[in-house]
Amino acid sequence: MPPAPERIRALIPAGGTGRRLGDVRPKQYLDLGGRTMLEWSVARLLERSWISQVLVVCAPDDPQAQTLFENVDRVLVMPRGGATRRDTVLGGLRALREREPDCDGDWILVHDAARPGVGAIELDRLRAVLMGAEDTPPPDCALLAVPVADTVKRARPGSAEVAETLDRTELWLAQTPQAGRVGALIAALEAKSDATDEASAIEAAGGRVRLVEGSSSNFKVTTRADLEQMRQRLEAR
């Protein structure tokens, strides 16, 4: 018999308050053309049929995520969010393992709720790397990223005075999704409590991390200007 196809799931950490935009609502629930930002991000992932399931990990006291997705196929809401992104991702992965003890070898794509502009081309490019199309065996982690285009300055500690100009030729800006095997990612996040993203946790654990070229459209919404720019892009689509 041929081997079973590898399962690829996605996980969106949606446990934070994200209120730097000045709204009383968490950022993921802000409206973008009749849909919340979280709904847009989930929809982008559901467009790819090869993603078998999207896990939305929300705060334990957050009923809104369950209401939004209670009738949406391939979406599972898990109220296991924590104080940080790392805690929320880890809580969701542990909950998945409790439900399906054989999931450790599955790929999981961790994607920001605040990146509803991720495109199909970039997602398919990421999947190809995970399936070993470019590296055999595939890497331990792969993430979307874009090369740094602007000149980068490093400031002196505690001041705005330039200390040096950095060589940008080897610098990339990390995006999401960031992908790893469920079991390996759980172990890496458990070992690195200060991890700011999944790739850095796997890197710290000695894993091989692969950059996959993303797109400027996949920017993270953090300001009111970002929100308006994303709204215009989504309306144009």
PDB file of C-alpha atoms in Angstrom:
ATOM      1  CA  MET A   1       0.000   0.000   0.000  1.00  0.00           C
ATOM      2  CA  PRO A   2       1.242   3.545  -0.689  1.00  0.00           C
ATOM      3  CA  PRO A   3       2.080   5.578   2.419  1.00  0.00           C
ATOM      4  CA  ALA A   4      -0.690   7.743   3.841  1.00  0.00           C
ATOM      5  CA  PRO A   5      -0.409  11.395   2.775  1.00  0.00           C
ATOM      6  CA  GLU A   6       1.102  13.654   5.383  1.00  0.00           C
ATOM      7  CA  ARG A   7      -1.480  15.721   7.230  1.00  0.00           C
ATOM      8  CA  ILE A   8      -1.036  19.470   7.259  1.00  0.00           C
ATOM      9  CA  ARG A   9      -3.059  21.497   9.730  1.00  0.00           C
ATOM     10  CA  ALA A  10      -3.023  25.178  10.583  1.00  0.00           C
ATOM     11  CA  LEU A  11      -3.216  26.933  13.942  1.00  0.00           C
ATOM     12  CA  ILE A  12      -4.115  30.563  14.542  1.00  0.00           C
ATOM     13  CA  PRO A  13      -3.253  31.935  18.002  1.00  0.00           C
ATOM     14  CA  ALA A  14      -6.087  34.310  18.883  1.00  0.00           C
ATOM     15  CA  GLY A  15      -5.722  34.566  22.622  1.00  0.00           C
ATOM     16  CA  GLY A  16      -4.309  38.073  22.920  1.00  0.00           C
ATOM     17  CA  THR A  17      -5.963  41.413  23.525  1.00  0.00           C
ATOM     18  CA  GLY A  18      -4.103  43.234  20.733  1.00  0.00           C
ATOM     19  CA  ARG A  19      -5.476  46.653  21.675  1.00  0.00           C
ATOM     20  CA  ARG A  20      -2.677  48.878  20.425  1.00  0.00           C
ATOM     21  CA  LEU A  21      -5.070  49.995  17.694  1.00  0.00           C
ATOM     22  CA  GLY A  22      -7.070  51.872  20.325  1.00  0.00           C
ATOM     23  CA  ASP A  23     -10.242  49.795  20.103  1.00  0.00           C
ATOM     24  CA  VAL A  24     -12.030  48.183  23.030  1.00  0.00           C
ATOM     25  CA  ARG A  25     -12.148  44.916  21.086  1.00  0.00           C
ATOM     26  CA  PRO A  26      -9.214  42.550  20.657  1.00  0.00           C
ATOM     27  CA  LYS A  27      -7.494  43.243  17.342  1.00  0.00           C
ATOM     28  CA  GLN A  28      -8.528  39.950  15.740  1.00  0.00           C
ATOM     29  CA  TYR A  29     -12.198  40.945  16.028  1.00  0.00           C
ATOM     30  CA  LEU A  30     -11.946  44.310  14.288  1.00  0.00           C
ATOM     31  CA  ASP A  31     -14.140  44.616  11.203  1.00  0.00           C
ATOM     32  CA  LEU A  32     -12.651  44.500   7.721  1.00  0.00           C
ATOM     33  CA  GLY A  33     -15.342  44.844   5.091  1.00  0.00           C
ATOM     34  CA  GLY A  34     -18.031  42.910   6.926  1.00  0.00           C
ATOM     35  CA  ARG A  35     -15.761  40.207   8.350  1.00  0.00           C
ATOM     36  CA  THR A  36     -13.509  40.191  11.367  1.00  0.00           C
ATOM     37  CA  MET A  37      -9.791  40.073  10.745  1.00  0.00           C
ATOM     38  CA  LEU A  38      -9.742  36.589  12.283  1.00  0.00           C
ATOM     39  CA  GLU A  39     -12.398  35.363   9.860  1.00  0.00           C
ATOM     40  CA  TRP A  40     -10.396  36.646   6.906  1.00  0.00           C
ATOM     41  CA  SER A  41      -7.256  34.878   8.095  1.00  0.00           C
ATOM     42  CA  VAL A  42      -9.107  31.603   8.656  1.00  0.00           C
ATOM     43  CA  ALA A  43     -10.745  31.897   5.229  1.00  0.00           C
ATOM     44  CA  ARG A  44      -7.381  32.355   3.524  1.00  0.00           C
ATOM     45  CA  LEU A  45      -6.189  29.058   5.001  1.00  0.00           C
ATOM     46  CA  LEU A  46      -9.422  27.201   4.232  1.00  0.00           C
ATOM     47  CA  GLU A  47      -9.030  28.120   0.561  1.00  0.00           C
ATOM     48  CA  ARG A  48      -6.198  25.575   0.372  1.00  0.00           C
ATOM     49  CA  SER A  49      -7.811  22.122   0.282  1.00  0.00           C
ATOM     50  CA  TRP A  50      -4.574  20.483   1.427  1.00  0.00           C
ATOM     51  CA  ILE A  51      -4.963  22.103   4.865  1.00  0.00           C
ATOM     52  CA  SER A  52      -7.040  19.468   6.630  1.00  0.00           C
ATOM     53  CA  GLN A  53      -8.022  21.546   9.663  1.00  0.00           C
ATOM     54  CA  VAL A  54      -7.664  25.048  11.071  1.00  0.00           C
ATOM     55  CA  LEU A  55      -7.341  25.318  14.850  1.00  0.00           C
ATOM     56  CA  VAL A  56      -8.336  28.665  16.352  1.00  0.00           C
ATOM     57  CA  VAL A  57      -6.829  28.953  19.841  1.00  0.00           C
ATOM     58  CA  CYS A  58      -8.640  31.616  21.851  1.00  0.00           C
ATOM     59  CA  ALA A  59      -8.701  32.742  25.475  1.00  0.00           C
ATOM     60  CA  PRO A  60     -10.662  30.482  27.863  1.00  0.00           C
ATOM     61  CA  ASP A  61     -13.143  33.281  28.589  1.00  0.00           C
ATOM     62  CA  ASP A  62     -13.669  34.268  24.929  1.00  0.00           C
ATOM     63  CA  PRO A  63     -17.022  33.074  23.505  1.00  0.00           C
ATOM     64  CA  GLN A  64     -16.762  35.043  20.260  1.00  0.00           C
ATOM     65  CA  ALA A  65     -14.463  32.668  18.383  1.00  0.00           C
ATOM     66  CA  GLN A  66     -16.790  29.734  19.028  1.00  0.00           C
ATOM     67  CA  THR A  67     -19.751  31.769  17.804  1.00  0.00           C
ATOM     68  CA  LEU A  68     -17.955  32.806  14.608  1.00  0.00           C
ATOM     69  CA  PHE A  69     -16.893  29.308  13.606  1.00  0.00           C
ATOM     70  CA  GLU A  70     -19.457  26.933  15.115  1.00  0.00           C
ATOM     71  CA  ASN A  71     -20.845  26.019  11.683  1.00  0.00           C
ATOM     72  CA  VAL A  72     -17.642  26.266   9.639  1.00  0.00           C
ATOM     73  CA  ASP A  73     -16.264  22.991   8.281  1.00  0.00           C
ATOM     74  CA  ARG A  74     -12.624  22.134   9.042  1.00  0.00           C
ATOM     75  CA  VAL A  75     -12.392  24.706  11.856  1.00  0.00           C
ATOM     76  CA  LEU A  76     -11.936  23.697  15.489  1.00  0.00           C
ATOM     77  CA  VAL A  77     -11.984  26.326  18.239  1.00  0.00           C
ATOM     78  CA  MET A  78      -9.817  25.555  21.263  1.00  0.00           C
ATOM     79  CA  PRO A  79     -10.151  27.805  24.370  1.00  0.00           C
ATOM     80  CA  ARG A  80      -6.575  27.154  25.457  1.00  0.00           C
ATOM     81  CA  GLY A  81      -4.962  30.566  24.949  1.00  0.00           C
ATOM     82  CA  GLY A  82      -2.330  31.845  27.367  1.00  0.00           C
ATOM     83  CA  ALA A  83      -0.601  35.052  28.398  1.00  0.00           C
ATOM     84  CA  THR A  84       1.789  35.098  25.422  1.00  0.00           C
ATOM     85  CA  ARG A  85       1.812  33.922  21.819  1.00  0.00           C
ATOM     86  CA  ARG A  86       4.125  31.076  22.801  1.00  0.00           C
ATOM     87  CA  ASP A  87       1.750  29.997  25.585  1.00  0.00           C
ATOM     88  CA  THR A  88      -1.253  30.134  23.252  1.00  0.00           C
ATOM     89  CA  VAL A  89       0.413  28.088  20.512  1.00  0.00           C
ATOM     90  CA  LEU A  90       1.673  25.561  23.046  1.00  0.00           C
ATOM     91  CA  GLY A  91      -1.768  25.311  24.658  1.00  0.00           C
ATOM     92  CA  GLY A  92      -3.369  24.614  21.296  1.00  0.00           C
ATOM     93  CA  LEU A  93      -0.782  21.997  20.344  1.00  0.00           C
ATOM     94  CA  ARG A  94      -1.145  20.218  23.661  1.00  0.00           C
ATOM     95  CA  ALA A  95      -4.928  20.195  23.237  1.00  0.00           C
ATOM     96  CA  LEU A  96      -4.526  18.723  19.757  1.00  0.00           C
ATOM     97  CA  ARG A  97      -2.265  15.991  21.113  1.00  0.00           C
ATOM     98  CA  GLU A  98      -4.841  15.185  23.820  1.00  0.00           C
ATOM     99  CA  ARG A  99      -7.488  14.733  21.131  1.00  0.00           C
ATOM    100  CA  GLU A 100      -5.258  12.873  18.695  1.00  0.00           C
ATOM    101  CA  PRO A 101      -2.249  11.195  20.329  1.00  0.00           C
ATOM    102  CA  ASP A 102      -0.892  10.134  16.925  1.00  0.00           C
ATOM    103  CA  CYS A 103      -0.547  13.707  15.609  1.00  0.00           C
ATOM    104  CA  ASP A 104       3.119  14.327  16.520  1.00  0.00           C
ATOM    105  CA  GLY A 105       4.320  13.727  12.969  1.00  0.00           C
ATOM    106  CA  ASP A 106       1.771  16.054  11.383  1.00  0.00           C
ATOM    107  CA  TRP A 107       2.803  19.425  10.021  1.00  0.00           C
ATOM    108  CA  ILE A 108       1.252  22.466  11.691  1.00  0.00           C
ATOM    109  CA  LEU A 109       1.227  25.926  10.090  1.00  0.00           C
ATOM    110  CA  VAL A 110       1.098  28.622  12.765  1.00  0.00           C
ATOM    111  CA  HIS A 111      -0.367  31.791  11.279  1.00  0.00           C
ATOM    112  CA  ASP A 112      -1.034  35.232  12.785  1.00  0.00           C
ATOM    113  CA  ALA A 113      -4.668  36.299  13.008  1.00  0.00           C
ATOM    114  CA  ALA A 114      -3.414  39.784  12.071  1.00  0.00           C
ATOM    115  CA  ARG A 115      -2.097  38.652   8.662  1.00  0.00           C
ATOM    116  CA  PRO A 116      -5.284  38.249   6.598  1.00  0.00           C
ATOM    117  CA  GLY A 117      -3.414  39.126   3.406  1.00  0.00           C
ATOM    118  CA  VAL A 118      -1.547  35.833   3.025  1.00  0.00           C
ATOM    119  CA  GLY A 119      -1.839  34.549  -0.530  1.00  0.00           C
ATOM    120  CA  ALA A 120      -2.428  31.178  -2.160  1.00  0.00           C
ATOM    121  CA  ILE A 121       0.841  31.290  -4.107  1.00  0.00           C
ATOM    122  CA  GLU A 122       2.892  31.762  -0.942  1.00  0.00           C
ATOM    123  CA  LEU A 123       0.996  29.039   0.927  1.00  0.00           C
ATOM    124  CA  ASP A 124       1.499  26.579  -1.930  1.00  0.00           C
ATOM    125  CA  ARG A 125       5.185  27.510  -2.079  1.00  0.00           C
ATOM    126  CA  LEU A 126       5.477  26.747   1.644  1.00  0.00           C
ATOM    127  CA  ARG A 127       3.722  23.398   1.235  1.00  0.00           C
ATOM    128  CA  ALA A 128       6.107  22.394  -1.554  1.00  0.00           C
ATOM    129  CA  VAL A 129       9.072  22.900   0.775  1.00  0.00           C
ATOM    130  CA  LEU A 130       7.397  20.859   3.535  1.00  0.00           C
ATOM    131  CA  MET A 131       6.771  18.029   1.092  1.00  0.00           C
ATOM    132  CA  GLY A 132      10.453  17.890   0.159  1.00  0.00           C
ATOM    133  CA  ALA A 133      10.178  19.450  -3.279  1.00  0.00           C
ATOM    134  CA  GLU A 134      13.354  21.487  -2.723  1.00  0.00           C
ATOM    135  CA  ASP A 135      15.140  19.752   0.157  1.00  0.00           C
ATOM    136  CA  THR A 136      15.296  16.025   0.844  1.00  0.00           C
ATOM    137  CA  PRO A 137      14.651  15.373   3.646  1.00  0.00           C
ATOM    138  CA  PRO A 138      12.505  18.475   4.249  1.00  0.00           C
ATOM    139  CA  PRO A 139      13.600  21.000   6.883  1.00  0.00           C
ATOM    140  CA  ASP A 140      12.488  20.841  10.510  1.00  0.00           C
ATOM    141  CA  CYS A 141      10.765  24.202  10.116  1.00  0.00           C
ATOM    142  CA  ALA A 142       9.852  26.460   7.212  1.00  0.00           C
ATOM    143  CA  LEU A 143       8.457  29.974   7.298  1.00  0.00           C
ATOM    144  CA  LEU A 144       7.383  32.683   4.927  1.00  0.00           C
ATOM    145  CA  ALA A 145       9.711  35.681   4.934  1.00  0.00           C
ATOM    146  CA  VAL A 146      10.735  38.574   2.718  1.00  0.00           C
ATOM    147  CA  PRO A 147      14.267  39.856   2.061  1.00  0.00           C
ATOM    148  CA  VAL A 148      15.051  43.213   3.658  1.00  0.00           C
ATOM    149  CA  ALA A 149      14.895  45.886   0.971  1.00  0.00           C
ATOM    150  CA  ASP A 150      15.780  49.000   2.975  1.00  0.00           C
ATOM    151  CA  THR A 151      19.104  50.022   4.442  1.00  0.00           C
ATOM    152  CA  VAL A 152      19.256  48.888   8.071  1.00  0.00           C
ATOM    153  CA  LYS A 153      20.805  50.985  10.839  1.00  0.00           C
ATOM    154  CA  ARG A 154      21.672  49.817  14.348  1.00  0.00           C
ATOM    155  CA  ALA A 155      21.306  52.484  17.028  1.00  0.00           C
ATOM    156  CA  ARG A 156      23.516  52.886  20.060  1.00  0.00           C
ATOM    157  CA  PRO A 157      21.897  51.522  23.245  1.00  0.00           C
ATOM    158  CA  GLY A 158      19.410  54.006  24.703  1.00  0.00           C
ATOM    159  CA  SER A 159      19.733  56.561  21.934  1.00  0.00           C
ATOM    160  CA  ALA A 160      18.766  57.372  18.360  1.00  0.00           C
ATOM    161  CA  GLU A 161      22.394  57.796  17.336  1.00  0.00           C
ATOM    162  CA  VAL A 162      23.521  55.395  14.613  1.00  0.00           C
ATOM    163  CA  ALA A 163      26.128  52.882  15.736  1.00  0.00           C
ATOM    164  CA  GLU A 164      26.549  51.125  12.394  1.00  0.00           C
ATOM    165  CA  THR A 165      24.936  50.272   9.064  1.00  0.00           C
ATOM    166  CA  LEU A 166      24.207  46.579   8.749  1.00  0.00           C
ATOM    167  CA  ASP A 167      24.731  44.406   5.684  1.00  0.00           C
ATOM    168  CA  ARG A 168      21.176  43.638   4.545  1.00  0.00           C
ATOM    169  CA  THR A 169      22.082  41.032   1.927  1.00  0.00           C
ATOM    170  CA  GLU A 170      21.516  38.172   4.368  1.00  0.00           C
ATOM    171  CA  LEU A 171      18.622  39.713   6.333  1.00  0.00           C
ATOM    172  CA  TRP A 172      14.991  38.628   6.024  1.00  0.00           C
ATOM    173  CA  LEU A 173      11.783  39.761   7.749  1.00  0.00           C
ATOM    174  CA  ALA A 174       9.922  36.809   9.226  1.00  0.00           C
ATOM    175  CA  GLN A 175       6.251  36.352   8.418  1.00  0.00           C
ATOM    176  CA  THR A 176       3.762  33.560   9.010  1.00  0.00           C
ATOM    177  CA  PRO A 177       2.755  30.812   8.570  1.00  0.00           C
ATOM    178  CA  GLN A 178       5.661  29.143  10.308  1.00  0.00           C
ATOM    179  CA  ALA A 179       5.548  25.376  10.034  1.00  0.00           C
ATOM    180  CA  GLY A 180       6.925  22.518  12.103  1.00  0.00           C
ATOM    181  CA  ARG A 181       5.990  18.991  13.138  1.00  0.00           C
ATOM    182  CA  VAL A 182       3.550  18.956  16.053  1.00  0.00           C
ATOM    183  CA  GLY A 183       5.742  16.883  18.384  1.00  0.00           C
ATOM    184  CA  ALA A 184       8.948  18.752  17.604  1.00  0.00           C
ATOM    185  CA  LEU A 185       7.245  22.109  17.990  1.00  0.00           C
ATOM    186  CA  ILE A 186       5.770  21.188  21.373  1.00  0.00           C
ATOM    187  CA  ALA A 187       9.196  20.123  22.618  1.00  0.00           C
ATOM    188  CA  ALA A 188      10.889  23.248  21.234  1.00  0.00           C
ATOM    189  CA  LEU A 189       8.337  25.640  22.760  1.00  0.00           C
ATOM    190  CA  GLU A 190       8.451  23.852  26.109  1.00  0.00           C
ATOM    191  CA  ALA A 191      12.227  24.300  26.153  1.00  0.00           C
ATOM    192  CA  LYS A 192      12.196  27.991  25.178  1.00  0.00           C
ATOM    193  CA  SER A 193       9.755  29.949  27.316  1.00  0.00           C
ATOM    194  CA  ASP A 194      10.823  33.287  25.793  1.00  0.00           C
ATOM    195  CA  ALA A 195      10.276  32.250  22.171  1.00  0.00           C
ATOM    196  CA  THR A 196       8.749  35.048  20.105  1.00  0.00           C
ATOM    197  CA  ASP A 197       7.976  32.787  17.170  1.00  0.00           C
ATOM    198  CA  GLU A 198       7.988  29.101  16.285  1.00  0.00           C
ATOM    199  CA  ALA A 199      11.009  29.242  14.009  1.00  0.00           C
ATOM    200  CA  SER A 200      13.250  30.663  16.743  1.00  0.00           C
ATOM    201  CA  ALA A 201      12.180  27.883  19.129  1.00  0.00           C
ATOM    202  CA  ILE A 202      13.032  25.162  16.620  1.00  0.00           C
ATOM    203  CA  GLU A 203      16.268  26.944  15.735  1.00  0.00           C
ATOM    204  CA  ALA A 204      17.234  27.021  19.426  1.00  0.00           C
ATOM    205  CA  ALA A 205      16.537  23.294  19.633  1.00  0.00           C
ATOM    206  CA  GLY A 206      19.050  22.663  16.849  1.00  0.00           C
ATOM    207  CA  GLY A 207      16.544  22.203  14.036  1.00  0.00           C
ATOM    208  CA  ARG A 208      17.095  23.187  10.425  1.00  0.00           C
ATOM    209  CA  VAL A 209      14.937  26.187   9.498  1.00  0.00           C
ATOM    210  CA  ARG A 210      14.153  27.116   5.889  1.00  0.00           C
ATOM    211  CA  LEU A 211      13.122  30.547   4.601  1.00  0.00           C
ATOM    212  CA  VAL A 212      10.407  30.548   1.924  1.00  0.00           C
ATOM    213  CA  GLU A 213       9.835  33.752   0.000  1.00  0.00           C
ATOM    214  CA  GLY A 214       6.604  35.451   0.990  1.00  0.00           C
ATOM    215  CA  SER A 215       4.904  38.632  -0.157  1.00  0.00           C
ATOM    216  CA  SER A 216       4.592  42.229   0.980  1.00  0.00           C
ATOM    217  CA  SER A 217       0.802  41.702   0.996  1.00  0.00           C
ATOM    218  CA  ASN A 218       1.226  39.403   3.980  1.00  0.00           C
ATOM    219  CA  PHE A 219       2.026  42.231   6.383  1.00  0.00           C
ATOM    220  CA  LYS A 220       0.953  42.229  10.017  1.00  0.00           C
ATOM    221  CA  VAL A 221      -1.764  44.687  11.002  1.00  0.00           C
ATOM    222  CA  THR A 222      -0.460  46.626  14.005  1.00  0.00           C
ATOM    223  CA  THR A 223      -1.554  50.250  13.444  1.00  0.00           C
ATOM    224  CA  ARG A 224      -4.627  52.111  12.221  1.00  0.00           C
ATOM    225  CA  ALA A 225      -2.788  52.841   8.965  1.00  0.00           C
ATOM    226  CA  ASP A 226      -2.123  49.106   8.534  1.00  0.00           C
ATOM    227  CA  LEU A 227      -5.797  48.388   9.166  1.00  0.00           C
ATOM    228  CA  GLU A 228      -6.906  50.820   6.480  1.00  0.00           C
ATOM    229  CA  GLN A 229      -4.337  49.521   4.008  1.00  0.00           C
ATOM    230  CA  MET A 230      -5.455  45.940   4.615  1.00  0.00           C
ATOM    231  CA  ARG A 231      -9.109  46.922   4.240  1.00  0.00           C
ATOM    232  CA  GLN A 232      -8.353  48.446   0.830  1.00  0.00           C
ATOM    233  CA  ARG A 233      -6.446  45.345  -0.285  1.00  0.00           C
ATOM    234  CA  LEU A 234      -9.212  42.984   0.782  1.00  0.00           C
ATOM    235  CA  GLU A 235     -11.872  45.101  -0.917  1.00  0.00           C
ATOM    236  CA  ALA A 236      -9.788  45.101  -4.110  1.00  0.00           C
ATOM    237  CA  ARG A 237      -9.722  41.294  -4.042  1.00  0.00           C
TER     238      ARG A 237
END
